[in-house]
mmCIF file of C-alpha atoms in Angstrom:
data_model
loop_
_atom_site.group_PDB
_atom_site.id
_atom_site.type_symbol
_atom_site.label_atom_id
_atom_site.label_comp_id
_atom_site.label_asym_id
_atom_site.label_seq_id
_atom_site.Cartn_x
_atom_site.Cartn_y
_atom_site.Cartn_z
ATOM 1 C CA MET E 1 -73.779 29.338 -41.212
ATOM 2 C CA ILE E 2 -73.006 33.225 -41.533
ATOM 3 C CA LYS E 3 -69.526 34.689 -40.257
ATOM 4 C CA PHE E 4 -68.644 38.080 -39.527
ATOM 5 C CA TYR E 5 -65.255 38.834 -39.479
ATOM 6 C CA GLY E 6 -63.410 42.661 -38.677
ATOM 7 C CA ASP E 7 -65.260 45.669 -38.140
ATOM 8 C CA THR E 8 -68.826 45.041 -36.654
ATOM 9 C CA PRO E 9 -71.483 44.743 -39.223
ATOM 10 C CA SER E 10 -73.184 47.922 -40.375
ATOM 11 C CA LEU E 11 -77.238 48.001 -40.578
ATOM 12 C CA ALA E 12 -77.124 47.976 -44.181
ATOM 13 C CA ILE E 13 -74.832 44.338 -44.017
ATOM 14 C CA TRP E 14 -77.103 42.926 -41.354
ATOM 15 C CA GLU E 15 -80.180 43.819 -43.540
ATOM 16 C CA SER E 16 -78.427 42.259 -46.800
ATOM 17 C CA VAL E 17 -78.701 38.720 -45.135
ATOM 18 C CA GLN E 18 -82.117 39.354 -43.765
ATOM 19 C CA ASP E 19 -83.660 37.006 -45.996
ATOM 20 C CA PHE E 20 -81.348 34.221 -45.294
ATOM 21 C CA LYS E 21 -83.047 31.059 -43.950
ATOM 22 C CA HIS E 22 -81.889 28.012 -42.201
ATOM 23 C CA ILE E 23 -79.112 29.827 -40.707
ATOM 24 C CA SER E 24 -77.973 27.605 -37.499
ATOM 25 C CA HIS E 25 -74.857 29.091 -36.740
ATOM 26 C CA LEU E 26 -73.676 32.654 -36.382
ATOM 27 C CA GLU E 27 -69.647 33.808 -35.739
ATOM 28 C CA MET E 28 -68.618 37.316 -35.143
ATOM 29 C CA ILE E 29 -65.331 38.334 -34.477
ATOM 30 C CA SER E 30 -64.321 41.340 -34.123
ATOM 31 C CA GLY E 31 -61.997 43.603 -35.578
ATOM 32 C CA PHE E 32 -59.480 46.336 -34.017
ATOM 33 C CA ASP E 33 -62.239 48.089 -32.175
ATOM 34 C CA GLU E 34 -63.160 44.817 -29.909
ATOM 35 C CA VAL E 35 -67.121 46.140 -30.699
ATOM 36 C CA CYS E 36 -69.966 43.629 -31.582
ATOM 37 C CA THR E 37 -73.226 45.023 -32.531
ATOM 38 C CA ILE E 38 -75.342 42.198 -31.969
ATOM 39 C CA ALA E 39 -78.810 43.912 -31.214
ATOM 40 C CA PRO E 40 -79.620 43.893 -34.883
ATOM 41 C CA LEU E 41 -79.962 39.880 -35.322
ATOM 42 C CA ASP E 42 -83.431 39.986 -33.263
ATOM 43 C CA GLU E 43 -84.956 41.850 -36.018
ATOM 44 C CA ILE E 44 -83.110 40.666 -38.789
ATOM 45 C CA GLY E 45 -82.731 36.872 -37.772
ATOM 46 C CA ARG E 46 -85.748 36.470 -35.301
ATOM 47 C CA PHE E 47 -87.215 33.462 -37.478
ATOM 48 C CA TRP E 48 -83.488 31.942 -38.007
ATOM 49 C CA PRO E 49 -83.215 28.649 -36.395
ATOM 50 C CA LEU E 50 -79.933 29.566 -34.257
ATOM 51 C CA GLU E 51 -78.658 26.872 -32.512
ATOM 52 C CA SER E 52 -75.042 28.099 -31.981
ATOM 53 C CA LEU E 53 -73.359 31.576 -31.583
ATOM 54 C CA LEU E 54 -69.220 32.253 -31.389
ATOM 55 C CA LEU E 55 -68.441 35.736 -30.426
ATOM 56 C CA GLY E 56 -64.682 36.716 -30.582
ATOM 57 C CA ASP E 57 -62.060 39.765 -29.266
ATOM 58 C CA VAL E 58 -65.222 41.528 -28.167
ATOM 59 C CA CYS E 59 -64.420 43.816 -25.215
ATOM 60 C CA GLY E 60 -66.577 45.354 -22.820
ATOM 61 C CA GLU E 61 -69.961 44.708 -24.593
ATOM 62 C CA ASP E 62 -73.725 43.783 -23.525
ATOM 63 C CA ILE E 63 -74.616 40.897 -25.217
ATOM 64 C CA ASN E 64 -78.006 41.850 -26.022
ATOM 65 C CA THR E 65 -80.261 39.349 -27.898
ATOM 66 C CA ASN E 66 -82.901 37.252 -27.228
ATOM 67 C CA HIS E 67 -81.191 34.326 -28.944
ATOM 68 C CA LEU E 68 -79.300 33.613 -26.006
ATOM 69 C CA ARG E 69 -82.226 32.161 -24.463
ATOM 70 C CA THR E 70 -82.616 29.936 -27.406
ATOM 71 C CA ILE E 71 -79.401 28.454 -28.799
ATOM 72 C CA LYS E 72 -77.704 25.022 -27.656
ATOM 73 C CA SER E 73 -74.059 26.314 -28.141
ATOM 74 C CA LEU E 74 -72.341 29.365 -26.764
ATOM 75 C CA THR E 75 -68.496 30.076 -27.370
ATOM 76 C CA LEU E 76 -66.608 33.717 -26.120
ATOM 77 C CA LEU E 77 -63.099 33.226 -27.890
ATOM 78 C CA TYR E 78 -60.820 35.970 -26.335
ATOM 79 C CA CYS E 79 -63.466 38.016 -24.929
ATOM 80 C CA CYS E 80 -63.316 40.378 -22.091
ATOM 81 C CA GLY E 81 -65.843 42.233 -19.611
ATOM 82 C CA LEU E 82 -68.802 41.082 -21.388
ATOM 83 C CA SER E 83 -72.149 41.190 -19.987
ATOM 84 C CA PHE E 84 -75.487 39.551 -20.511
ATOM 85 C CA ASN E 85 -77.807 42.181 -19.112
ATOM 86 C CA SER E 86 -80.937 41.077 -21.255
ATOM 87 C CA ILE E 87 -80.656 37.841 -19.703
ATOM 88 C CA SER E 88 -82.400 37.709 -16.015
ATOM 89 C CA LEU E 89 -81.774 34.845 -13.268
ATOM 90 C CA GLU E 90 -85.423 33.538 -13.991
ATOM 91 C CA GLY E 91 -86.528 32.591 -17.291
ATOM 92 C CA PRO E 92 -85.891 29.379 -19.760
ATOM 93 C CA SER E 93 -82.314 29.120 -21.263
ATOM 94 C CA GLN E 94 -81.439 26.201 -23.640
ATOM 95 C CA LEU E 95 -77.776 26.277 -23.611
ATOM 96 C CA ASN E 96 -76.439 22.945 -23.350
ATOM 97 C CA GLU E 97 -72.799 23.972 -24.197
ATOM 98 C CA LEU E 98 -70.342 26.938 -23.182
ATOM 99 C CA ILE E 99 -66.957 27.368 -24.345
ATOM 100 C CA ILE E 100 -64.717 30.164 -23.038
ATOM 101 C CA ILE E 101 -61.427 30.669 -24.458
ATOM 102 C CA GLU E 102 -58.772 32.783 -22.765
ATOM 103 C CA ASN E 103 -58.748 36.289 -21.267
ATOM 104 C CA ASP E 104 -61.091 36.380 -18.124
ATOM 105 C CA ALA E 105 -62.948 33.076 -19.164
ATOM 106 C CA CYS E 106 -63.504 31.997 -15.370
ATOM 107 C CA ASP E 107 -64.652 35.617 -14.729
ATOM 108 C CA HIS E 108 -67.047 35.252 -17.303
ATOM 109 C CA PHE E 109 -68.244 31.732 -16.198
ATOM 110 C CA ILE E 110 -68.877 32.971 -12.243
ATOM 111 C CA LYS E 111 -70.774 36.017 -13.879
ATOM 112 C CA MET E 112 -73.056 33.946 -16.215
ATOM 113 C CA LYS E 113 -74.156 31.642 -13.230
ATOM 114 C CA GLU E 114 -74.370 34.784 -10.714
ATOM 115 C CA GLU E 115 -76.378 37.112 -12.931
ATOM 116 C CA THR E 116 -78.156 35.225 -15.527
ATOM 117 C CA CYS E 117 -80.095 31.600 -16.075
ATOM 118 C CA LEU E 118 -77.986 30.856 -19.142
ATOM 119 C CA ILE E 119 -76.064 27.909 -17.234
ATOM 120 C CA ASN E 120 -78.890 26.534 -15.159
ATOM 121 C CA ASN E 121 -79.128 23.585 -17.543
ATOM 122 C CA LEU E 122 -75.528 23.262 -19.095
ATOM 123 C CA SER E 123 -74.236 19.772 -19.581
ATOM 124 C CA GLN E 124 -70.849 20.557 -21.099
ATOM 125 C CA LEU E 125 -68.489 23.243 -20.270
ATOM 126 C CA LYS E 126 -65.092 24.172 -21.621
ATOM 127 C CA ILE E 127 -62.806 26.741 -19.934
ATOM 128 C CA GLN E 128 -59.260 27.753 -21.020
ATOM 129 C CA SER E 129 -57.594 30.360 -18.851
ATOM 130 C CA THR E 130 -53.930 30.123 -19.142
ATOM 131 C CA ASN E 131 -53.009 34.024 -20.139
ATOM 132 C CA GLY E 132 -53.516 35.652 -16.453
ATOM 133 C CA CYS E 133 -56.431 37.642 -17.198
ATOM 134 C CA ASP E 134 -58.888 36.232 -14.626
ATOM 135 C CA PHE E 135 -59.572 37.531 -11.099
ATOM 136 C CA SER E 136 -57.897 40.573 -11.317
ATOM 137 C CA HIS E 137 -61.469 42.676 -10.683
ATOM 138 C CA GLN E 138 -64.497 41.349 -9.734
ATOM 139 C CA TYR E 139 -64.025 38.006 -8.388
ATOM 140 C CA GLU E 140 -61.485 35.865 -6.095
ATOM 141 C CA ARG E 141 -59.900 32.952 -7.237
ATOM 142 C CA GLU E 142 -62.267 30.874 -4.401
ATOM 143 C CA CYS E 143 -65.442 31.918 -6.479
ATOM 144 C CA PHE E 144 -64.829 29.548 -9.223
ATOM 145 C CA GLY E 145 -64.673 26.238 -7.323
ATOM 146 C CA LYS E 146 -67.797 27.455 -5.435
ATOM 147 C CA THR E 147 -69.640 28.322 -8.506
ATOM 148 C CA LEU E 148 -68.679 25.251 -10.581
ATOM 149 C CA ILE E 149 -70.405 22.721 -7.953
ATOM 150 C CA GLN E 150 -73.132 24.567 -8.494
ATOM 151 C CA CYS E 151 -73.770 23.551 -12.014
ATOM 152 C CA ASN E 152 -75.568 19.616 -11.409
ATOM 153 C CA SER E 153 -76.425 19.289 -15.060
ATOM 154 C CA LEU E 154 -72.837 18.951 -15.811
ATOM 155 C CA LYS E 155 -71.741 15.675 -17.356
ATOM 156 C CA SER E 156 -68.562 16.799 -19.638
ATOM 157 C CA LEU E 157 -66.186 19.299 -17.866
ATOM 158 C CA ASP E 158 -63.217 20.451 -19.776
ATOM 159 C CA LEU E 159 -60.787 22.791 -18.192
ATOM 160 C CA THR E 160 -57.092 24.002 -18.843
ATOM 161 C CA LEU E 161 -55.706 26.176 -16.121
ATOM 162 C CA HIS E 162 -52.988 28.240 -15.084
ATOM 163 C CA ASP E 163 -52.838 30.236 -11.741
ATOM 164 C CA LEU E 164 -50.406 33.072 -11.616
ATOM 165 C CA SER E 165 -50.952 33.877 -8.027
ATOM 166 C CA ASP E 166 -48.124 34.734 -5.621
ATOM 167 C CA ASP E 167 -50.060 33.687 -2.520
ATOM 168 C CA SER E 168 -49.081 30.839 -0.365
ATOM 169 C CA PRO E 169 -50.168 27.242 -1.781
ATOM 170 C CA ARG E 170 -53.487 27.015 0.372
ATOM 171 C CA GLU E 171 -54.633 30.267 -1.823
ATOM 172 C CA ASN E 172 -54.097 28.529 -4.923
ATOM 173 C CA TYR E 173 -57.434 27.740 -6.349
ATOM 174 C CA LEU E 174 -56.305 24.824 -8.666
ATOM 175 C CA ILE E 175 -55.391 22.732 -5.460
ATOM 176 C CA ASP E 176 -58.825 21.911 -3.945
ATOM 177 C CA LEU E 177 -60.647 22.331 -7.114
ATOM 178 C CA PRO E 178 -61.373 18.593 -7.447
ATOM 179 C CA TYR E 179 -63.492 18.980 -4.264
ATOM 180 C CA PHE E 180 -65.874 21.250 -6.434
ATOM 181 C CA PHE E 181 -66.244 19.028 -9.554
ATOM 182 C CA PRO E 182 -70.001 18.525 -9.850
ATOM 183 C CA SER E 183 -70.961 15.021 -9.099
ATOM 184 C CA ASN E 184 -72.481 14.008 -12.428
ATOM 185 C CA ILE E 185 -69.513 14.325 -14.248
ATOM 186 C CA GLU E 186 -69.068 11.578 -16.712
ATOM 187 C CA ILE E 187 -66.123 12.965 -18.770
ATOM 188 C CA LEU E 188 -63.263 14.824 -16.913
ATOM 189 C CA ARG E 189 -60.550 16.631 -19.120
ATOM 190 C CA PHE E 190 -57.938 18.785 -16.922
ATOM 191 C CA ARG E 191 -54.683 20.164 -17.645
ATOM 192 C CA GLY E 192 -52.905 22.096 -14.775
ATOM 193 C CA PRO E 193 -49.474 23.643 -14.451
ATOM 194 C CA PRO E 194 -46.482 21.544 -13.634
ATOM 195 C CA SER E 195 -46.481 23.192 -10.251
ATOM 196 C CA LEU E 196 -49.338 21.048 -9.220
ATOM 197 C CA THR E 197 -47.213 17.945 -8.753
ATOM 198 C CA ASN E 198 -46.371 19.389 -5.459
ATOM 199 C CA HIS E 199 -49.839 19.441 -4.328
ATOM 200 C CA LEU E 200 -51.650 16.437 -5.519
ATOM 201 C CA SER E 201 -53.115 15.025 -2.214
ATOM 202 C CA VAL E 202 -56.039 16.386 -2.667
ATOM 203 C CA TRP E 203 -56.397 14.391 -6.513
ATOM 204 C CA GLN E 204 -55.268 11.200 -4.377
ATOM 205 C CA LYS E 205 -57.861 11.587 -1.793
ATOM 206 C CA CYS E 206 -60.578 12.130 -4.244
ATOM 207 C CA ILE E 207 -59.878 9.015 -6.628
ATOM 208 C CA GLU E 208 -59.647 7.023 -3.714
ATOM 209 C CA ASP E 209 -63.001 7.916 -2.189
ATOM 210 C CA PRO E 210 -65.968 6.165 -4.011
ATOM 211 C CA LYS E 211 -68.326 9.250 -3.914
ATOM 212 C CA TRP E 212 -65.981 11.345 -5.599
ATOM 213 C CA LEU E 213 -67.521 11.322 -9.243
ATOM 214 C CA PRO E 214 -69.249 8.216 -9.001
ATOM 215 C CA LYS E 215 -70.476 8.367 -12.624
ATOM 216 C CA LEU E 216 -67.239 9.068 -14.032
ATOM 217 C CA LYS E 217 -66.536 7.338 -17.379
ATOM 218 C CA SER E 218 -63.398 8.882 -18.634
ATOM 219 C CA ILE E 219 -60.601 11.160 -17.880
ATOM 220 C CA LYS E 220 -57.419 12.787 -19.502
ATOM 221 C CA PHE E 221 -55.164 14.433 -17.076
ATOM 222 C CA SER E 222 -52.209 16.546 -17.741
ATOM 223 C CA LEU E 223 -50.194 18.928 -15.802
ATOM 224 C CA ASP E 224 -48.221 20.846 -18.815
ATOM 225 C CA VAL E 225 -49.977 24.233 -18.949
ATOM 226 C CA THR E 226 -47.717 27.242 -18.826
ATOM 227 C CA PHE E 227 -48.336 31.007 -18.799
ATOM 228 C CA ASN E 228 -48.945 31.947 -22.816
ATOM 229 C CA GLY E 229 -47.137 28.637 -23.720
ATOM 230 C CA LYS E 230 -43.861 29.202 -22.229
ATOM 231 C CA GLU E 231 -41.356 26.342 -22.305
ATOM 232 C CA ILE E 232 -41.157 23.967 -19.491
ATOM 233 C CA PRO E 233 -37.928 22.925 -18.368
ATOM 234 C CA LEU E 234 -37.102 18.967 -19.327
ATOM 235 C CA GLU E 235 -36.407 17.873 -15.570
ATOM 236 C CA THR E 236 -39.865 19.779 -14.540
ATOM 237 C CA GLU E 237 -42.082 18.171 -17.500
ATOM 238 C CA ASN E 238 -40.874 14.881 -16.776
ATOM 239 C CA ILE E 239 -41.366 14.885 -13.196
ATOM 240 C CA ALA E 240 -45.029 16.218 -13.947
ATOM 241 C CA HIS E 241 -45.395 13.213 -16.608
ATOM 242 C CA GLN E 242 -44.457 10.707 -14.086
ATOM 243 C CA GLN E 243 -46.379 12.054 -11.235
ATOM 244 C CA CYS E 244 -49.426 12.217 -13.999
ATOM 245 C CA LEU E 245 -48.703 8.639 -14.396
ATOM 246 C CA GLN E 246 -48.726 7.674 -10.914
ATOM 247 C CA LEU E 247 -52.068 9.304 -10.211
ATOM 248 C CA LEU E 248 -53.658 7.897 -12.776
ATOM 249 C CA ASN E 249 -52.398 3.920 -12.428
ATOM 250 C CA ASP E 250 -53.632 4.918 -8.774
ATOM 251 C CA LEU E 251 -57.192 5.752 -10.332
ATOM 252 C CA GLU E 252 -57.319 2.806 -12.398
ATOM 253 C CA SER E 253 -56.457 0.306 -9.630
ATOM 254 C CA PHE E 254 -59.553 2.306 -7.559
ATOM 255 C CA ARG E 255 -62.008 2.214 -10.707
ATOM 256 C CA PRO E 256 -60.912 -0.294 -13.652
ATOM 257 C CA SER E 257 -64.096 0.613 -15.536
ATOM 258 C CA ILE E 258 -63.106 4.369 -16.219
ATOM 259 C CA THR E 259 -61.124 5.164 -19.593
ATOM 260 C CA ILE E 260 -57.917 6.778 -18.760
ATOM 261 C CA SER E 261 -55.486 8.937 -20.916
ATOM 262 C CA THR E 262 -53.250 11.703 -20.777
ATOM 263 C CA PHE E 263 -52.881 14.378 -23.326
ATOM 264 C CA SER E 264 -50.974 13.885 -26.431
ATOM 265 C CA HIS E 265 -48.322 16.611 -27.272
#
């Protein structure tokens, strides 16, 4: 494993690791300049058996490396406005796991599906988007569900989402999101905002429908997500917790074989 922290690696630093062998994991966490010079990786690490890549605090960069086609796991940690122009819609991809944490996490996911082949074979997806940076420029909220439902190979879905929309509840993409979960999901983890307690009818309809996620084996569900971790009023928290328990109890009565739990605090 190699980790680069701070300023983007100079060519001299890249060359200093070119004789390393058996490198399966690479982390690049940018410094104040939010730059990530990853192009030398294809020359320096062309023989590395790289399986996973983590990029952190990178902004507005084109992640141009052929290793994107061969790695099995990609993590984007507080990145923003990335592009993947070296990867087309056609071609192979071995990416099995995608983790995107904060900033325009949902936008990144949509872009990767629209413009690349990277998530065609994805089986594990984790997205956390709570700091209000999504859906500000290129994509509308409705694009997220429409993209998600196309990921037919997904077996594990982990979502932590908060919506800052001031529109009517009908415009809140989180309300109808359960309709867009891919049918092959076996493991589902969902954390949303307490405001969803007023709009759980979609979840209720879904859990009563045997055709909804027929392969589901386990679920974790909670409505405790706030913008940037803002404290939830105690009464609101209690109501949300009770609503979650009721929903999960209903699910258990319809599907007793599913492992059901809430998130611990």
